[in-house]
Amino acid sequence: HDVIGEVPDRAATLQMAAEPGTIVIDARTRSLVGDLFECHDLDPVEPASSIRPVRRWRVARERSPESRFSALRGPQSSPLLGRDEELQLLLRRWARCEAGEGHTVLISGEPGIGKSRLAAALEEHLRDRPHRVIHFACSPDHQDSALYPFTANPDAIADFRHHDVTPNQTSPEQTEPRHAMDGHKAPPQISRPPSSPVSDSVRPAGSRARPGRERTLETLARQIEASARRQPMLLLFEDVHWIDPTSRELLDLIIPRFHELPILMLVTFRPEFRPDWMGRPHVTVLTLNRLSTKDGLELARLVAGPANLSPRLFEQISKQADGIPLFVEELTKSVLEDEARARRSRLTIPPNLYASLMARLDRLGPVARQVAQAGAAIGQDFSYRLLHAVYPAPDHEMAACLDSLVAAGLLFRRGEPPDAVYSFKHALLRDAAYDSLLREHRRRLHAAIAKALEAQSPERLESEPEVIALHYSEAGLPQSAADYWAKAGRRFVAQSAMAEAAAHFQRALAQLALIPSTLARERQELELTIALAASSQTAKGLAAPETGQAFTHAMKLWEQLGCPVEYSRAPLGLSGYHTNRGDLEVAEGLNADFLRLANGRGEPSLLCTAHAIAGRTLTFTGRFSEAREHLESAGKIYDQIPQQRSFSQYGLTPRTAADGYLALVLFCTGSPDRALAKVRDTTAYAYDVAHVPSMTLAHVFGATLFSLAGDDQALDDEVRSLLDLADEHEFLLYKAQGTIFLGWSNV
């Protein structure tokens, strides 16, 4: 064991009853390390040379980097003024939390108003109470990066796993595959299960598979809950006005579930964000107003300390800051740092935060200003190595500039160069530094950052292509930006995060619009438009306006390019959009045009697709004889096409669609036995080619026929297979259809 104490005799006392392999500290050392380490109370001991017991703590482990960073910046926090009522409300909610009643407090306020400072004040008041604090924060640069707050703070996830799981409790490791969440790596990404049949042998009897994203969200929620059962938890979720759609979905999941657990969750955001959680039980909304003139003056005096500023200057600072605590602090520091004038009473007050920051940077010297600007171009957080690659100053000069920025309170640092990571004290400070860049200099910086990321962090090319895409966009290099936005879109499609995927495809298309028209550019635009339409189809629905707009534009591009076979998803998707909206006449017109084109081309794959979609629409119109002709033709042509599995570009194999609709036609025209045989063959084929969307659609056809035939047992089996696949792969339409059939089978 190791013992750290004030004096030798105390160290000897602390050794008493200390287990081998432990580190024990006393009160003085505990105050020095603060929250840098997780410490557990031990029973006090009686020293030989003192009449008072000596308190002691066992050092359990080093806290995560994110928590360590919060601890390091704590002593530098500005005083908390004018927030007594708000703080008392949070303390009352914490008292309920300790009693086992969870609560969520939504803290709203404009930038710089002190949302994070209020949360920090609550942490300070809870320091001596048993609890755990977990921090998550959203980022303006990752609003479409699924689960970014969790991937950005993997140590919090590792922290859950470190503490959770009792012997009588089912562990995530027992129910979920092991992910990169283990150790200090990233938590599990939302993943798409492989396109292959799911073996029932690997599932518990009576269980249902869960979708990749739903499974991930449920796992995260369960880990938080399990951790809170061991000890009351303060869960901070900051800046949710920048939240990504999947993380917002997770909050939608966990907020209603926390009221029976000892969890107090603080959610901070700016007024423009409109959360859906207001008005729910166990949810309190707390709006932070600006400081009064009196509190503004007092805060300025506290920040100034012993400096002998005149009352007039304090009044000017308070008036100029207009009750925003961050402005009060920055304007006061700007005045204190201005030593150019002999008489402090004649110092000028910067008109706003931007001017204050620029004045402070100018006083640190031109190189420090340029370093801060380069860091701001990288983001709210930046590493020493990346900054050095973008702004290649000598090591000693770079280190000196960064040290001066840290000393001025503009940046925080964790670690030591060259492994240090820096963060701007507030997003507004980063914005001010960034906005001071001239456009051409800004573009050069972003181009250098993107190239440095490609060279230094090849893993980010796969894990965060959207970050590189953003820098190429800001650099004014649209082709590179479009390529990376497209890569990001495909990555999130693979993770079933369709809302994020659609946003990235839209950004890619916006960048392509800046490039002169060429054949290659137009083909890429068509490919991305189809990808956007497919993402919208999954995220919004088959008949959603966004889906129709994307497929309409894709159809226009497809025709302009001479109707290339490899992009036939455009007419197929547009026909499906109108069919599902009930615009059957419009769909029939599209189908007729497509069939004429296919006959003129004589291309088997086009002909097969044209007959399949024509038969589909005619089935919905009730013209079964015509539908049967088209559907049978599609099946015959398909059997003659080599490399049939390449049809996955259409979202499902044409044979599955053609034979499934043909089974419905046969049933409706008086051949139920042939219809049931046809749907069984269709299902067997879909499983044989191991194409999951086709497998799921085959079960839809099967459920439809078994419900019409009144075969309840077969319907029940079919519906459960359908729901397993729809859940596992997040096919929302098929999940809805399966739920309807499940209700039918249970009647």
Coordinates of N, CA and C in Angstrom, one line a residue, residues 22 148 280 305 421 439 459 477 513 517 522 632 666:
T22 N -3.5 -0.4 -1.9 CA -4.4 0.8 -1.9 C -3.6 2.1 -1.6
Y148 N -23.1 11.5 -30.8 CA -21.9 12.2 -30.6 C -21.5 12.4 -29.2
R280 N -44.2 17.1 -18.7 CA -44.2 15.7 -18.2 C -44.0 15.7 -16.7
G305 N -11.2 41.7 -8.2 CA -10.3 41.4 -7.0 C -9.8 42.7 -6.4
V421 N -4.6 18.6 -25.1 CA -5.9 19.0 -25.8 C -6.4 20.3 -25.1
R439 N -11.9 36.0 -44.8 CA -12.4 34.8 -45.5 C -11.4 34.0 -46.1
E459 N -7.8 7.1 -39.2 CA -9.0 6.4 -38.6 C -10.2 7.3 -38.7
L477 N -13.7 23.9 -51.1 CA -13.3 22.8 -52.0 C -14.4 21.8 -52.2
A513 N -23.6 21.3 -56.1 CA -24.2 22.4 -56.9 C -23.2 23.5 -57.1
S517 N -21.1 21.9 -64.3 CA -21.7 20.7 -64.7 C -20.8 19.9 -65.7
E522 N -22.9 15.1 -62.8 CA -24.3 14.8 -62.9 C -24.6 13.3 -62.5
E632 N -46.2 -12.1 -64.2 CA -45.6 -13.4 -64.8 C -44.5 -13.1 -65.7
L666 N -53.4 -14.2 -57.6 CA -53.9 -15.6 -57.7 C -55.0 -15.8 -56.6

